[in-house]
Amino acid sequence: MATFVYRIKDKAGRDHTGTLEAENESAAAAKLRAMGYYILEIRNAGSPTLPSGGLLALASRRIFKPVFGGANTWQLAFFFRQLHMMLKSGMTITHALDSLGRQGGCGRGLRRVARESADHVKLGSRLSEALRCYPWIFQDLHIALIRAGEESGTLDVSLGRLADYLDREQAIRQRLRVATFYPKVLVMAVIFIPALPTLIFSGFRAYLKETLHTLLPLLLIILAVWVGYRTFSAVYPFRYVLDVIKLKIPKIGSAVRMLALSRFYRVVATMFAAGVPVGEALAYGAKATGNIFLMRRIESAIPMVRQGSTISESLARSGVLPPVAMDMLRTGEQSGEIDALLTKAAEYAEGEAEVAISQMTVVLGVLLLLGIAAYIGTVVVNFYVSRYSTIINQF
């Protein structure tokens, strides 16, 4: 008999930790499920683990695994869509996972996840428990939706809803890339255009040297900022202050707030449709905002909902949702179509965010263009001044 350390959630939503003796991990998981618990984590007590607060573990969770072992939104949507279609066609979950493990559309990382998850499921684990072993790929939201489908017997439907949600997230990101394309082109122009006189008069090698002299420090600064952000975003005070600042910046704050709230609406709508309890749906929706300040304000309404208050009354006290969204939510409560009205609220918030982003990119494009013009003008003037000074000095 081996000893296993576990972390579980009871029917009231409270977390518990402890140890359990069993022949293997599958047997330990089966005992906990028989007692009515939902398993968050289970491992052999003798298994070596990195210290949870260590720098190596932090870097692994926040940088290396997400970058080198993660999956993008499109790959996740493909993964869940394929699972949905296979289960809907009558395939067993193990056969579906084995088949996904041999397909190439979802990427190498997800193929490995599919194969390993199939092994876990064959040993008696649930799909949600198997996927929870990969927190750098699957969010708590994904696991919660899958678990809701498992408990209600509609796993294929939940997987389809999850794929739909990820498709919408990908569509929003695509629109953001299109909106910011012109400013990106202008930034590239700032790097490569000013050195063109060097290319004309001194050749390509001198031009490349001058361009790299400008480009490499910029890339190092960007890399340092990105690594610092990924590392320190796990530190609560730093993340909280940063998220508050994001919301206070003119125009940018409006877009950030609307995009965060649109994710909240869509997640809550999706989880409502899947049959997830109200308090749990709001908790996952709050996390989906990606903003700690908004998350804490929304989470403050959850105890009131669990005590019997309506969702609209509880969220009105938080002061997070705009009046239009509150009106839609009240209408949804009265008509019994909360998920449909929240989806409409998400579409409204996304439209408002797109308007703010479009305005912001136009202003940013003009400012960058003026800055480029001033910079190139300075370079040209300095070039001709030095050129004529050399000619005059020769006489």
CSV table of N, CA, C and O in Angstrom, one decimal, residues 99-157:
chain,number,residue,atom,x,y,z
A,99,SER,N,-7.3,8.6,-30.8
A,99,SER,CA,-7.3,9.1,-32.1
A,99,SER,C,-6.7,10.5,-32.2
A,99,SER,O,-5.9,10.8,-33.1
A,100,LEU,N,-7.0,11.4,-31.2
A,100,LEU,CA,-6.5,12.8,-31.2
A,100,LEU,C,-4.9,12.7,-31.0
A,100,LEU,O,-4.2,13.6,-31.5
A,101,GLY,N,-4.5,11.7,-30.3
A,101,GLY,CA,-3.0,11.6,-30.1
A,101,GLY,C,-2.3,11.3,-31.3
A,101,GLY,O,-1.0,11.5,-31.4
A,102,ARG,N,-3.0,10.8,-32.4
A,102,ARG,CA,-2.3,10.5,-33.6
A,102,ARG,C,-2.5,11.6,-34.7
A,102,ARG,O,-1.9,11.5,-35.8
A,103,GLN,N,-3.4,12.6,-34.4
A,103,GLN,CA,-3.7,13.6,-35.4
A,103,GLN,C,-2.7,14.8,-35.3
A,103,GLN,O,-2.1,15.0,-34.2
A,104,GLY,N,-2.6,15.5,-36.3
A,104,GLY,CA,-1.6,16.6,-36.3
A,104,GLY,C,-2.1,18.0,-36.2
A,104,GLY,O,-1.4,18.9,-36.0
A,105,GLY,N,-3.5,18.2,-36.2
A,105,GLY,CA,-4.0,19.5,-36.2
A,105,GLY,C,-3.9,20.3,-34.9
A,105,GLY,O,-3.9,21.5,-34.9
A,106,CYS,N,-3.8,19.6,-33.8
A,106,CYS,CA,-3.8,20.2,-32.5
A,106,CYS,C,-2.4,20.5,-32.0
A,106,CYS,O,-2.3,21.1,-30.9
A,107,GLY,N,-1.4,20.1,-32.7
A,107,GLY,CA,0.0,20.4,-32.2
A,107,GLY,C,0.6,19.3,-31.4
A,107,GLY,O,-0.1,18.4,-30.9
A,108,ARG,N,1.9,19.3,-31.4
A,108,ARG,CA,2.7,18.2,-30.7
A,108,ARG,C,2.3,18.1,-29.2
A,108,ARG,O,2.1,17.0,-28.7
A,109,GLY,N,2.2,19.3,-28.5
A,109,GLY,CA,2.0,19.3,-27.1
A,109,GLY,C,0.6,18.6,-26.8
A,109,GLY,O,0.5,17.8,-25.9
A,110,LEU,N,-0.4,19.0,-27.5
A,110,LEU,CA,-1.7,18.5,-27.2
A,110,LEU,C,-1.9,17.0,-27.7
A,110,LEU,O,-2.7,16.3,-27.1
A,111,ARG,N,-1.1,16.6,-28.7
A,111,ARG,CA,-1.1,15.2,-29.0
A,111,ARG,C,-0.5,14.3,-27.9
A,111,ARG,O,-1.1,13.3,-27.5
A,112,ARG,N,0.5,14.8,-27.3
A,112,ARG,CA,1.1,14.1,-26.1
A,112,ARG,C,0.1,14.1,-24.9
A,112,ARG,O,-0.1,13.1,-24.3
A,113,VAL,N,-0.6,15.2,-24.7
A,113,VAL,CA,-1.6,15.3,-23.7
A,113,VAL,C,-2.7,14.3,-23.9
A,113,VAL,O,-3.2,13.6,-23.0
A,114,ALA,N,-3.1,14.2,-25.2
A,114,ALA,CA,-4.2,13.3,-25.5
A,114,ALA,C,-3.8,11.8,-25.2
A,114,ALA,O,-4.6,11.0,-24.6
A,115,ARG,N,-2.6,11.5,-25.6
A,115,ARG,CA,-2.1,10.1,-25.4
A,115,ARG,C,-2.0,9.8,-23.9
A,115,ARG,O,-2.4,8.7,-23.4
A,116,GLU,N,-1.4,10.7,-23.1
A,116,GLU,CA,-1.3,10.5,-21.7
A,116,GLU,C,-2.6,10.5,-21.0
A,116,GLU,O,-2.8,9.7,-20.0
A,117,SER,N,-3.5,11.4,-21.4
A,117,SER,CA,-4.8,11.4,-20.8
A,117,SER,C,-5.6,10.1,-21.1
A,117,SER,O,-6.4,9.7,-20.2
A,118,ALA,N,-5.4,9.6,-22.3
A,118,ALA,CA,-6.1,8.3,-22.6
A,118,ALA,C,-5.6,7.2,-21.6
A,118,ALA,O,-6.4,6.4,-21.1
A,119,ASP,N,-4.3,7.2,-21.3
A,119,ASP,CA,-3.8,6.2,-20.3
A,119,ASP,C,-4.4,6.4,-18.9
A,119,ASP,O,-4.8,5.5,-18.2
A,120,HIS,N,-4.6,7.7,-18.5
A,120,HIS,CA,-5.2,8.0,-17.2
A,120,HIS,C,-6.7,7.5,-17.2
A,120,HIS,O,-7.1,6.9,-16.2
A,121,VAL,N,-7.4,7.8,-18.3
A,121,VAL,CA,-8.8,7.4,-18.3
A,121,VAL,C,-9.0,5.9,-18.3
A,121,VAL,O,-9.9,5.4,-17.7
A,122,LYS,N,-8.1,5.2,-19.0
A,122,LYS,CA,-8.1,3.7,-19.0
A,122,LYS,C,-7.9,3.2,-17.6
A,122,LYS,O,-8.4,2.1,-17.3
A,123,LEU,N,-7.2,3.9,-16.7
A,123,LEU,CA,-7.0,3.5,-15.4
A,123,LEU,C,-8.1,3.9,-14.4
A,123,LEU,O,-8.0,3.6,-13.2
A,124,GLY,N,-9.1,4.6,-14.9
A,124,GLY,CA,-10.2,4.9,-14.1
A,124,GLY,C,-10.4,6.4,-13.8
A,124,GLY,O,-11.4,6.8,-13.1
A,125,SER,N,-9.5,7.3,-14.2
A,125,SER,CA,-9.7,8.7,-14.0
A,125,SER,C,-10.7,9.3,-14.9
A,125,SER,O,-11.0,8.8,-16.0
A,126,ARG,N,-11.2,10.4,-14.5
A,126,ARG,CA,-12.1,11.2,-15.3
A,126,ARG,C,-11.3,12.1,-16.3
A,126,ARG,O,-10.1,12.3,-16.0
A,127,LEU,N,-11.9,12.5,-17.4
A,127,LEU,CA,-11.2,13.4,-18.3
A,127,LEU,C,-10.7,14.7,-17.6
A,127,LEU,O,-9.6,15.2,-17.8
A,128,SER,N,-11.6,15.3,-16.8
A,128,SER,CA,-11.3,16.5,-16.1
A,128,SER,C,-10.1,16.3,-15.2
A,128,SER,O,-9.2,17.2,-15.0
A,129,GLU,N,-10.0,15.2,-14.5
A,129,GLU,CA,-8.9,14.9,-13.6
A,129,GLU,C,-7.6,14.7,-14.4
A,129,GLU,O,-6.5,15.1,-14.0
A,130,ALA,N,-7.7,14.1,-15.6
A,130,ALA,CA,-6.5,13.9,-16.4
A,130,ALA,C,-6.0,15.2,-16.9
A,130,ALA,O,-4.8,15.5,-16.9
A,131,LEU,N,-6.9,16.1,-17.4
A,131,LEU,CA,-6.4,17.3,-18.0
A,131,LEU,C,-5.9,18.3,-16.9
A,131,LEU,O,-5.1,19.2,-17.2
A,132,ARG,N,-6.3,18.1,-15.7
A,132,ARG,CA,-5.9,19.0,-14.6
A,132,ARG,C,-4.4,18.8,-14.4
A,132,ARG,O,-3.7,19.7,-13.7
A,133,CYS,N,-3.8,17.8,-14.9
A,133,CYS,CA,-2.3,17.6,-14.7
A,133,CYS,C,-1.5,18.5,-15.6
A,133,CYS,O,-0.3,18.5,-15.5
A,134,TYR,N,-2.2,19.3,-16.4
A,134,TYR,CA,-1.5,20.2,-17.3
A,134,TYR,C,-2.0,21.6,-17.2
A,134,TYR,O,-2.6,22.2,-18.1
A,135,PRO,N,-1.7,22.3,-16.0
A,135,PRO,CA,-2.3,23.6,-15.7
A,135,PRO,C,-1.7,24.7,-16.6
A,135,PRO,O,-2.3,25.8,-16.7
A,136,TRP,N,-0.5,24.4,-17.2
A,136,TRP,CA,0.0,25.4,-18.2
A,136,TRP,C,-0.7,25.4,-19.5
A,136,TRP,O,-0.4,26.3,-20.4
A,137,ILE,N,-1.5,24.4,-19.7
A,137,ILE,CA,-2.3,24.3,-21.0
A,137,ILE,C,-3.8,24.6,-20.7
A,137,ILE,O,-4.4,25.4,-21.4
A,138,PHE,N,-4.4,23.9,-19.7
A,138,PHE,CA,-5.8,24.0,-19.5
A,138,PHE,C,-6.1,24.9,-18.3
A,138,PHE,O,-5.5,24.7,-17.2
A,139,GLN,N,-7.0,25.9,-18.5
A,139,GLN,CA,-7.4,26.8,-17.4
A,139,GLN,C,-8.4,26.1,-16.5
A,139,GLN,O,-9.0,25.1,-16.9
A,140,ASP,N,-8.6,26.7,-15.3
A,140,ASP,CA,-9.6,26.2,-14.4
A,140,ASP,C,-11.0,26.2,-15.1
A,140,ASP,O,-11.9,25.3,-14.8
A,141,LEU,N,-11.2,27.2,-15.9
A,141,LEU,CA,-12.5,27.3,-16.6
A,141,LEU,C,-12.7,26.1,-17.5
A,141,LEU,O,-13.8,25.5,-17.5
A,142,HIS,N,-11.7,25.7,-18.2
A,142,HIS,CA,-11.9,24.5,-19.1
A,142,HIS,C,-12.2,23.2,-18.3
A,142,HIS,O,-13.1,22.5,-18.6
A,143,ILE,N,-11.5,23.1,-17.2
A,143,ILE,CA,-11.7,21.9,-16.3
A,143,ILE,C,-13.1,21.9,-15.7
A,143,ILE,O,-13.8,20.9,-15.7
A,144,ALA,N,-13.6,23.1,-15.3
A,144,ALA,CA,-14.9,23.2,-14.7
A,144,ALA,C,-16.0,22.9,-15.7
A,144,ALA,O,-17.0,22.2,-15.3
A,145,LEU,N,-15.9,23.3,-16.9
A,145,LEU,CA,-16.9,23.0,-17.9
A,145,LEU,C,-17.0,21.5,-18.2
A,145,LEU,O,-18.0,20.9,-18.4
A,146,ILE,N,-15.8,20.9,-18.3
A,146,ILE,CA,-15.7,19.5,-18.6
A,146,ILE,C,-16.3,18.7,-17.4
A,146,ILE,O,-17.0,17.7,-17.6
A,147,ARG,N,-16.0,19.1,-16.2
A,147,ARG,CA,-16.5,18.4,-15.0
A,147,ARG,C,-18.0,18.5,-15.0
A,147,ARG,O,-18.7,17.6,-14.6
A,148,ALA,N,-18.6,19.7,-15.3
A,148,ALA,CA,-20.0,19.9,-15.4
A,148,ALA,C,-20.7,18.9,-16.4
A,148,ALA,O,-21.7,18.3,-16.1
A,149,GLY,N,-20.0,18.7,-17.5
A,149,GLY,CA,-20.5,17.8,-18.5
A,149,GLY,C,-20.5,16.4,-18.0
A,149,GLY,O,-21.4,15.6,-18.3
A,150,GLU,N,-19.4,16.0,-17.3
A,150,GLU,CA,-19.2,14.7,-16.8
A,150,GLU,C,-20.3,14.4,-15.7
A,150,GLU,O,-20.9,13.3,-15.7
A,151,GLU,N,-20.6,15.3,-14.9
A,151,GLU,CA,-21.6,15.1,-13.8
A,151,GLU,C,-23.0,15.1,-14.3
A,151,GLU,O,-23.9,14.4,-13.7
A,152,SER,N,-23.3,15.8,-15.4
A,152,SER,CA,-24.6,15.8,-16.0
A,152,SER,C,-24.8,14.8,-17.1
A,152,SER,O,-25.9,14.7,-17.6
A,153,GLY,N,-23.8,14.1,-17.5
A,153,GLY,CA,-23.9,13.1,-18.6
A,153,GLY,C,-23.9,13.7,-19.9
A,153,GLY,O,-24.4,13.1,-20.9
A,154,THR,N,-23.5,15.0,-20.1
A,154,THR,CA,-23.5,15.7,-21.4
A,154,THR,C,-22.1,16.2,-21.7
A,154,THR,O,-21.9,17.4,-22.0
A,155,LEU,N,-21.1,15.3,-21.6
A,155,LEU,CA,-19.8,15.7,-21.8
A,155,LEU,C,-19.6,16.2,-23.2
A,155,LEU,O,-18.8,17.2,-23.4
A,156,ASP,N,-20.2,15.6,-24.2
A,156,ASP,CA,-20.0,16.0,-25.6
A,156,ASP,C,-20.5,17.4,-25.8
A,156,ASP,O,-19.9,18.3,-26.5
A,157,VAL,N,-21.7,17.8,-25.2
A,157,VAL,CA,-22.3,19.1,-25.3
A,157,VAL,C,-21.3,20.1,-24.6
A,157,VAL,O,-21.1,21.2,-25.2
